[in-house]
Coordinates of C-alpha atoms and ligand atoms in Angstrom, one line a residue:
M11 CA 20.2 -43.7 3.2
L12 CA 21.7 -45.8 1.0
L13 CA 25.1 -44.3 2.3
P14 CA 28.5 -46.7 1.6
R15 CA 30.3 -48.5 4.7
S16 CA 33.7 -47.3 3.9
P17 CA 34.1 -43.2 5.4
L18 CA 37.1 -43.5 2.2
V19 CA 34.1 -43.7 -0.1
R20 CA 31.7 -41.6 1.6
Y21 CA 34.5 -38.4 1.5
V22 CA 35.0 -39.0 -2.0
L23 CA 31.7 -38.9 -3.2
L24 CA 31.7 -35.3 -0.8
A25 CA 34.5 -34.1 -2.4
A26 CA 32.9 -35.1 -5.7
S27 CA 29.5 -33.4 -4.8
I28 CA 31.1 -30.2 -2.9
L29 CA 32.9 -30.1 -6.7
S30 CA 30.0 -30.2 -8.7
I31 CA 28.6 -27.8 -6.7
Y32 CA 31.5 -25.4 -7.8
A33 CA 32.2 -26.2 -10.9
L34 CA 28.3 -25.3 -11.9
M35 CA 28.6 -22.3 -10.1
H36 CA 30.9 -21.4 -12.5
T37 CA 29.0 -22.2 -16.0
N38 CA 25.5 -21.5 -14.0
Y39 CA 25.6 -19.6 -11.4
D40 CA 21.7 -19.5 -10.7
R41 CA 20.8 -22.5 -10.7
A42 CA 24.0 -23.1 -8.2
S43 CA 22.8 -20.8 -6.3
Q44 CA 19.2 -22.3 -6.3
L45 CA 20.7 -25.6 -5.1
L46 CA 22.7 -24.4 -2.5
N47 CA 19.9 -22.5 -0.9
R48 CA 18.2 -25.2 -1.0
M49 CA 20.7 -27.1 1.1
R50 CA 21.0 -24.4 4.0
R51 CA 16.9 -23.8 4.7
P52 CA 13.8 -26.0 4.5
A53 CA 12.0 -24.8 1.4
R54 CA 9.2 -24.7 3.9
Y55 CA 9.3 -22.2 5.7
Q56 CA 11.9 -19.4 5.5
R57 CA 13.0 -16.1 7.7
P58 CA 15.0 -13.4 6.7
I59 CA 17.8 -11.5 8.8
S60 CA 16.5 -9.5 11.9
Y61 CA 17.3 -5.4 12.0
K62 CA 16.9 -4.0 15.6
P63 CA 14.9 -1.2 16.4
G64 CA 18.2 1.3 15.8
D65 CA 19.9 -0.6 13.4
P66 CA 20.2 1.2 10.0
K67 CA 17.0 -0.4 7.9
P68 CA 17.5 -2.0 4.4
V69 CA 15.2 1.2 3.3
N70 CA 14.3 4.5 5.4
A71 CA 10.5 4.0 5.5
C72 CA 7.8 3.7 8.0
F73 CA 4.4 3.0 8.6
A74 CA 1.3 5.5 8.9
I75 CA -1.8 5.7 11.2
L76 CA -3.9 8.4 11.1
A77 CA -6.0 7.5 14.2
R78 CA -7.9 9.2 16.6
N79 CA -7.9 8.6 20.4
Q80 CA -11.0 6.0 21.2
D81 CA -9.1 4.1 18.4
W82 CA -5.8 2.4 20.3
R83 CA -8.1 -1.0 20.9
S84 CA -8.2 -1.5 17.0
L85 CA -5.3 -0.4 16.3
R86 CA -3.6 -2.8 18.9
E87 CA -5.3 -5.5 16.7
S88 CA -3.3 -4.3 13.5
M89 CA -0.5 -3.9 15.0
K90 CA -0.1 -7.7 16.3
Q91 CA -0.8 -8.9 13.1
M92 CA 2.1 -6.2 11.2
E93 CA 4.0 -7.2 14.3
D94 CA 3.9 -10.7 14.1
R95 CA 3.4 -11.3 10.3
F96 CA 6.7 -9.1 9.2
N97 CA 7.7 -6.3 11.2
H98 CA 9.4 -8.7 14.7
Q99 CA 11.8 -8.9 11.7
F100 CA 12.9 -5.5 10.1
N101 CA 11.5 -2.9 12.9
Y102 CA 10.5 -0.9 11.2
P103 CA 9.2 2.8 13.2
Y104 CA 5.6 3.9 13.3
V105 CA 4.1 7.0 12.9
F106 CA 0.9 8.4 14.7
L107 CA -1.1 10.9 13.4
N108 CA -3.9 12.9 14.8
D109 CA -6.2 15.4 14.4
K110 CA -5.8 16.6 18.1
P111 CA -3.3 15.8 20.0
F112 CA -2.8 11.7 21.0
S113 CA -4.1 10.9 24.8
E114 CA -1.3 9.5 26.9
E115 CA -3.2 6.3 27.0
F116 CA -3.2 6.0 23.0
K117 CA 0.7 6.4 23.4
N118 CA 0.6 3.8 25.5
M119 CA -1.0 1.1 24.0
T120 CA 0.1 1.0 21.2
R121 CA 3.9 1.5 22.5
S122 CA 3.3 -1.1 24.2
M123 CA 3.1 -2.5 20.7
T124 CA 5.8 -3.0 19.4
Q125 CA 9.5 -2.5 19.9
A126 CA 10.4 -0.7 17.1
D127 CA 10.5 3.1 17.2
V128 CA 6.7 5.3 17.8
Y129 CA 6.3 8.5 16.7
Y130 CA 3.1 10.7 17.8
G131 CA 2.4 13.9 15.6
Q132 CA -0.9 16.0 15.8
I133 CA -1.6 17.4 11.7
A134 CA -1.5 20.9 11.5
Q135 CA -4.6 23.0 11.7
E136 CA -4.7 24.0 8.1
H137 CA -4.4 20.7 6.4
W138 CA -7.5 19.5 8.4
S139 CA -10.3 22.7 7.7
Y140 CA -11.2 24.3 4.9
P141 CA -10.1 26.5 1.8
E142 CA -10.5 29.6 2.4
W143 CA -12.7 29.3 -1.1
I144 CA -14.7 26.5 0.0
D145 CA -18.5 27.7 0.9
K146 CA -18.8 26.2 4.4
E147 CA -22.5 26.9 3.8
K148 CA -23.1 24.8 1.0
A149 CA -20.7 22.1 2.1
A150 CA -23.2 21.4 4.5
E151 CA -26.0 21.2 2.0
K152 CA -24.6 18.8 0.2
R153 CA -23.6 16.4 3.1
K154 CA -26.9 16.9 4.1
E155 CA -28.3 16.0 0.7
M156 CA -26.3 12.5 0.5
E157 CA -26.9 11.5 4.4
E158 CA -30.1 11.6 2.4
K159 CA -29.6 9.6 -0.2
G160 CA -27.9 6.9 2.4
V161 CA -24.4 8.0 1.0
M162 CA -21.6 6.0 3.3
Y163 CA -20.3 8.4 4.9
G164 CA -22.1 11.3 3.1
G165 CA -22.8 13.6 5.8
S166 CA -20.2 13.1 8.1
E167 CA -17.4 16.0 8.0
S168 CA -14.7 14.8 9.5
Y169 CA -14.1 11.9 7.1
R170 CA -14.3 14.4 4.5
H171 CA -11.2 16.2 6.2
M172 CA -10.2 12.7 6.1
C173 CA -10.0 12.1 2.3
R174 CA -8.4 15.6 2.0
F175 CA -5.3 15.0 4.4
E176 CA -4.9 11.8 3.0
S177 CA -5.4 12.6 -0.6
G178 CA -2.2 15.0 -0.8
L179 CA -1.0 16.2 2.7
F180 CA -0.3 13.1 4.8
F181 CA 3.4 13.0 3.6
K182 CA 4.3 16.6 3.8
H183 CA 3.6 16.4 7.9
P184 CA 7.3 17.0 9.6
L185 CA 7.3 14.1 10.8
M186 CA 7.0 11.7 7.9
Q187 CA 9.8 14.3 6.1
Q188 CA 12.7 11.8 7.4
F189 CA 10.9 8.7 5.5
D190 CA 11.4 7.5 1.5
Y191 CA 9.0 4.7 1.5
Y192 CA 5.7 4.6 4.1
W193 CA 3.0 1.6 4.7
R194 CA -0.6 2.4 5.5
I195 CA -2.0 1.1 8.4
E196 CA -5.4 1.4 9.9
P197 CA -7.3 0.4 13.1
G198 CA -9.2 -3.1 12.4
I199 CA -7.0 -4.4 9.8
E200 CA -5.8 -7.5 9.9
Y201 CA -2.5 -9.9 7.8
R202 CA -3.4 -13.3 7.5
C203 CA -0.2 -14.4 5.8
D204 CA 3.2 -14.5 6.7
I205 CA 5.4 -11.6 4.9
N206 CA 8.7 -13.2 4.8
Y207 CA 11.0 -11.0 2.7
D208 CA 10.5 -6.8 2.5
P209 CA 8.0 -4.8 0.6
F210 CA 10.1 -2.2 0.7
L211 CA 13.1 -3.4 -0.3
F212 CA 11.3 -5.1 -3.4
M213 CA 9.7 -2.1 -4.9
K214 CA 13.2 -0.1 -4.4
E215 CA 14.9 -2.7 -6.0
R216 CA 12.7 -2.0 -8.8
R217 CA 11.9 1.3 -8.8
I218 CA 8.3 0.8 -8.2
K219 CA 6.4 3.7 -7.3
Y220 CA 3.0 2.1 -5.7
G221 CA 2.1 -1.2 -4.0
W222 CA -1.4 -2.3 -3.4
T223 CA -3.2 -5.9 -2.5
I224 CA -7.4 -4.6 -3.2
A225 CA -8.7 -2.9 -5.7
I226 CA -12.5 -2.4 -6.0
Y227 CA -14.9 -0.3 -7.5
E228 CA -15.7 2.7 -6.0
L229 CA -19.8 4.2 -5.0
M230 CA -20.1 7.0 -8.0
D231 CA -22.6 8.6 -5.9
T232 CA -19.6 10.2 -3.8
V233 CA -17.0 10.8 -6.6
P234 CA -19.9 12.3 -9.3
T235 CA -17.1 14.6 -10.4
L236 CA -14.0 13.6 -10.2
W237 CA -13.6 12.5 -14.1
N238 CA -14.3 15.7 -15.4
S239 CA -12.2 17.5 -12.9
V240 CA -9.0 15.0 -13.5
K241 CA -10.0 15.7 -17.3
K242 CA -9.5 19.3 -17.1
F243 CA -5.8 19.0 -15.3
V244 CA -5.1 16.6 -17.8
A245 CA -6.3 19.6 -20.6
Q246 CA -4.5 22.3 -19.0
H247 CA -1.1 19.9 -17.9
P248 CA -1.0 17.8 -21.0
E249 CA 3.2 17.5 -20.3
T250 CA 2.5 15.4 -16.4
I251 CA 1.0 12.4 -18.6
P252 CA 3.4 10.5 -19.2
E253 CA 3.3 8.6 -23.2
Y254 CA 2.7 4.9 -22.0
N255 CA 0.5 5.0 -18.3
S256 CA -2.1 2.9 -16.9
Q257 CA -5.2 4.8 -17.7
W258 CA -6.9 1.9 -19.7
W259 CA -7.4 0.4 -16.2
V260 CA -9.2 3.1 -15.2
S261 CA -10.7 4.1 -18.0
R262 CA -12.1 2.1 -20.6
D263 CA -13.3 4.3 -23.1
N264 CA -10.2 6.1 -23.6
G265 CA -10.5 8.9 -21.2
T266 CA -14.1 9.8 -21.5
S267 CA -15.0 8.3 -18.1
Y268 CA -14.3 6.5 -14.4
N269 CA -15.3 3.2 -14.3
G270 CA -15.0 3.2 -10.7
C271 CA -11.9 0.7 -9.9
H272 CA -9.3 2.2 -7.0
F273 CA -7.0 0.7 -5.0
W274 CA -8.1 0.1 -1.9
S275 CA -5.9 2.9 0.3
N276 CA -6.3 1.7 3.8
F277 CA -3.5 -0.5 2.5
E278 CA -0.7 1.1 0.4
I279 CA 2.9 1.0 0.1
A280 CA 4.3 4.1 -1.3
D281 CA 7.4 5.4 -3.0
L282 CA 6.6 9.3 -1.0
S283 CA 8.9 11.0 -4.2
F284 CA 5.6 10.0 -6.1
Y285 CA 3.7 12.0 -4.2
R286 CA 6.2 14.4 -3.7
S287 CA 6.2 15.2 -7.0
E288 CA 5.3 18.0 -8.5
Q289 CA 3.4 16.3 -10.8
Y290 CA 1.4 15.1 -7.8
S291 CA 1.2 18.5 -6.3
K292 CA -0.3 20.2 -9.4
F293 CA -2.6 17.7 -9.6
F294 CA -4.2 17.5 -5.7
E295 CA -4.2 21.9 -5.8
F296 CA -5.7 21.4 -8.5
L297 CA -8.3 19.0 -7.2
D298 CA -8.9 20.5 -3.9
R299 CA -9.8 24.0 -6.1
E300 CA -12.2 22.0 -7.5
G301 CA -14.1 21.5 -4.2
G302 CA -14.9 18.0 -4.9
F303 CA -13.5 16.5 -1.0
F304 CA -16.0 18.7 0.2
Y305 CA -19.1 19.9 -2.0
E306 CA -18.6 16.0 -3.2
R307 CA -17.1 13.4 -1.1
W308 CA -13.8 12.4 -3.1
G309 CA -11.9 9.7 -1.3
D310 CA -8.2 9.6 -1.3
A311 CA -8.2 5.9 -2.6
P312 CA -9.6 7.2 -6.1
V313 CA -7.5 10.0 -6.2
H314 CA -4.5 7.9 -5.5
S315 CA -5.2 5.4 -7.7
I316 CA -6.2 7.9 -10.7
A317 CA -2.7 9.5 -10.6
A318 CA -1.2 6.3 -10.5
A319 CA -3.4 5.7 -13.1
L320 CA -2.3 8.3 -15.0
F321 CA 1.3 9.6 -14.0
L322 CA 3.4 5.8 -13.2
Q323 CA 3.9 3.1 -16.1
K324 CA 2.4 -0.3 -15.2
E325 CA 5.5 -1.7 -14.2
E326 CA 6.0 1.3 -11.9
V327 CA 2.7 -0.3 -9.7
H328 CA 3.1 -3.4 -8.3
W329 CA 0.6 -5.5 -7.4
F330 CA 1.1 -7.6 -3.8
D331 CA -0.8 -10.6 -4.8
D332 CA 0.8 -12.6 -2.1
I333 CA -0.2 -10.7 0.5
G334 CA -3.1 -11.7 2.5
Y335 CA -5.0 -9.0 4.2
Y336 CA -8.4 -7.8 5.2
H337 CA -9.8 -4.7 5.9
P338 CA -13.3 -5.0 7.2
G339 CA -15.4 -5.7 4.0
W340 CA -12.9 -7.3 1.7
Q341 CA -10.4 -9.4 1.9
H342 CA -7.9 -10.0 -0.4
C343 CA -6.2 -14.4 0.0
P344 CA -4.1 -15.5 -2.1
S345 CA -3.5 -19.6 -2.9
G346 CA -1.8 -22.1 -4.1
D347 CA 1.9 -22.4 -2.8
T348 CA 1.8 -19.0 -1.4
W349 CA -1.0 -20.3 0.9
L350 CA 0.7 -23.2 2.4
T351 CA 4.4 -21.1 2.6
N352 CA 3.3 -18.5 3.9
R353 CA 1.1 -19.8 6.5
C354 CA -2.3 -18.1 5.3
T355 CA -5.7 -18.8 8.0
C356 CA -7.6 -16.6 5.5
D357 CA -10.0 -18.8 2.7
P358 CA -9.6 -18.2 -0.2
K359 CA -13.5 -19.6 -1.2
D360 CA -15.0 -17.4 1.0
K361 CA -16.6 -15.5 -1.5
S362 CA -18.2 -13.2 0.9
K363 CA -15.8 -11.6 1.3
T364 CA -12.7 -12.1 -1.1
I365 CA -12.3 -10.1 -3.8
T366 CA -12.5 -12.3 -7.1
N367 CA -12.8 -12.3 -10.7
A368 CA -16.3 -10.7 -10.7
G369 CA -18.5 -8.8 -8.8
W370 CA -16.4 -5.7 -6.8
G371 CA -13.2 -7.3 -6.9
K372 CA -13.7 -8.1 -10.7
C373 CA -11.1 -4.1 -10.7
S374 CA -7.9 -6.5 -8.8
H375 CA -7.6 -9.1 -11.9
E376 CA -8.7 -6.7 -14.5
W377 CA -4.9 -5.0 -13.2
K378 CA -3.6 -8.1 -15.5
L379 CA -5.1 -7.5 -18.3
L380 CA -3.3 -3.8 -18.9
P381 CA -0.5 -4.6 -21.5
D382 CA 3.0 -4.1 -20.4
T383 CA 5.5 -1.0 -21.4
P384 CA 7.1 -1.9 -24.6
A385 CA 10.4 -2.7 -23.2
G386 CA 13.2 -0.3 -24.5
Q387 CA 10.7 2.6 -22.5
R388 CA 10.3 0.8 -19.1
K389 CA 11.2 3.4 -16.0
A390 CA 11.0 0.5 -13.6
L391 CA 14.0 -2.4 -13.4
P392 CA 12.5 -5.6 -13.9
N393 CA 12.8 -8.5 -11.8
Q394 CA 16.7 -9.3 -11.0
F395 CA 17.3 -8.9 -7.2
H396 CA 14.2 -11.7 -6.5
Ligands
GTP409 N1 -7.4 11.5 13.9 C1 -8.3 11.0 12.9 N2 -8.7 10.2 12.1 C2 -9.5 9.4 11.5 C3 -10.7 10.6 11.3 N3 -11.9 10.0 10.4 C4 -11.1 8.8 9.9 N4 -9.1 8.7 10.8 C5 -8.7 7.5 10.3 O1 -8.3 7.7 9.0 C6 -8.9 6.5 8.8 C7 -9.3 6.2 7.3 O2 -10.6 6.3 8.2 P1 -11.6 4.9 8.5 O3 -12.9 5.1 9.6 O4 -11.1 3.9 8.7 O5 -12.2 5.0 7.0 P2 -12.8 3.7 6.2 O6 -11.7 3.1 6.1 O7 -13.1 4.5 4.7 O8 -14.2 3.1 6.7 P3 -14.3 1.9 8.0 O9 -12.7 1.6 8.3 O10 -15.3 1.0 7.5 O11 -14.7 2.7 8.4 C8 -8.5 5.4 9.7 O12 -7.2 5.7 10.1 C9 -9.3 6.2 10.7 O13 -8.7 5.9 12.1 C10 -11.2 11.6 11.9 O14 -11.6 12.5 12.4 N5 -9.8 12.2 13.1
NAG410 C1 1.3 5.4 30.4 O1 2.5 5.0 31.1 C2 3.0 5.9 32.3 C3 4.6 4.9 32.3 O2 4.3 3.9 32.1 C4 2.7 6.4 32.4 O3 3.0 6.3 34.3 C5 0.9 6.5 32.9 O4 0.4 6.7 34.5 C6 0.3 5.7 31.7 N1 -1.0 6.6 31.5 C7 -2.1 5.9 30.4 C8 -2.6 6.9 30.8 O5 -2.4 5.0 30.7
NAG411 C1 -7.3 8.7 -27.4 O1 -7.3 9.7 -27.1 C2 -6.6 10.4 -27.7 C3 -6.7 12.3 -27.0 O2 -8.1 12.1 -26.3 C4 -6.5 10.4 -29.2 O3 -5.3 11.1 -29.7 C5 -6.3 8.6 -29.9 O4 -6.4 9.4 -30.8 C6 -7.2 7.8 -28.8 N1 -7.6 6.4 -29.2 C7 -8.5 6.1 -29.7 C8 -8.6 4.5 -29.6 O5 -9.4 6.4 -29.6
MG412 MG1 -10.6 1.9 7.6

């Protein structure tokens, strides 16, 4: 280092630098705080403040996990990833839900993966059974038909209860009532990059209602009449549809048909007030009466996504493009600087898994083509905090 030898000159230089930063702060606050931040910590690797398990959190939020007792092994993998990549700094609590009572083994094996608070709940019978208007024999016939056609999970009854529960009921569970935001976790998923900030806070500060990281096309055999039902709903409740929304992303022909694009809901961060809104409740109740959760195999992913596209503005939905995530089948892998600084371990060039601009993951990239909501009309707040 070329430092002047004389201590006096050194002090004068130091004082001059400090003075110039403070002078800059008065004229250009953003630039000065950037400089100060850069001096305080290495740009390469940043970790935010830690919150102990009992501390009040920046956001009243939880992880929610629907699981069976036998899922504990693959859940330990998911939880390890979540803790190491993100939650050891925040200690957001976990809510586990099951249609059966959780075993002691399940509780032990999941509780031991985190310091954070854990809650275990059983799902009410009426949230995991047939509504009275469903014809169970017809439902059984349809399952058989779909199984014979080779539709994925086409023959499964429990999968249908799961999809219905995740579509419109999970946020009504008593254990979920205390929370404002939630982040969904499934068994066997992986977080392949560090998450060095709080996505809940990111969303809250901007009034973002829905966050995702992978979007793909739906298997259309599972939702043949879903869009017809959506159109009926819209015709009956036109007041629920705002002037500016993201409909284009799910219907490129102005509402005539559904293109199958959906946020892959096994990763989902949401403001629960979105699901608890009158608008969403009406929507779910309408779809539930249509019967497609049982006569077809409507997934919670297209149901959530169509609701987000119709009811929310583009700016209220956020692509967490910087989060590296894998669920068996597909991964999203950030590239460029994010890959390096967030210590990603995925391979963005792995074409067999990574969603790209073509093929199954095209929907993700097309999100960026949506026109912005005109400035004066936006409900979400601009990027003023990060
Ligand atoms: N309690 C309970 N949870 C279930 C049941 N079926 C599925 N789940 C959970 O619901 C979520 C979605 O089920 P998955 O089997 O992962 O369905 P998927 O993600 O579409 O498909 P794969 O992950 O490829 O099997 C997971 O968190 C499962 O643990 C069930 O019958 N009972
Ligand atoms: C669960 O943990 C408790 C307390 O450590 C222990 O008494 C119990 O035997 C464990 N049960 C199982 C099934 O692992
Ligand atoms: C799209 O549909 C709406 C209502 O059905 C209609 O008012 C509008 O003119 C259509 N826009 C285009 C570009 O076709
Ligand atoms: Mg899964």
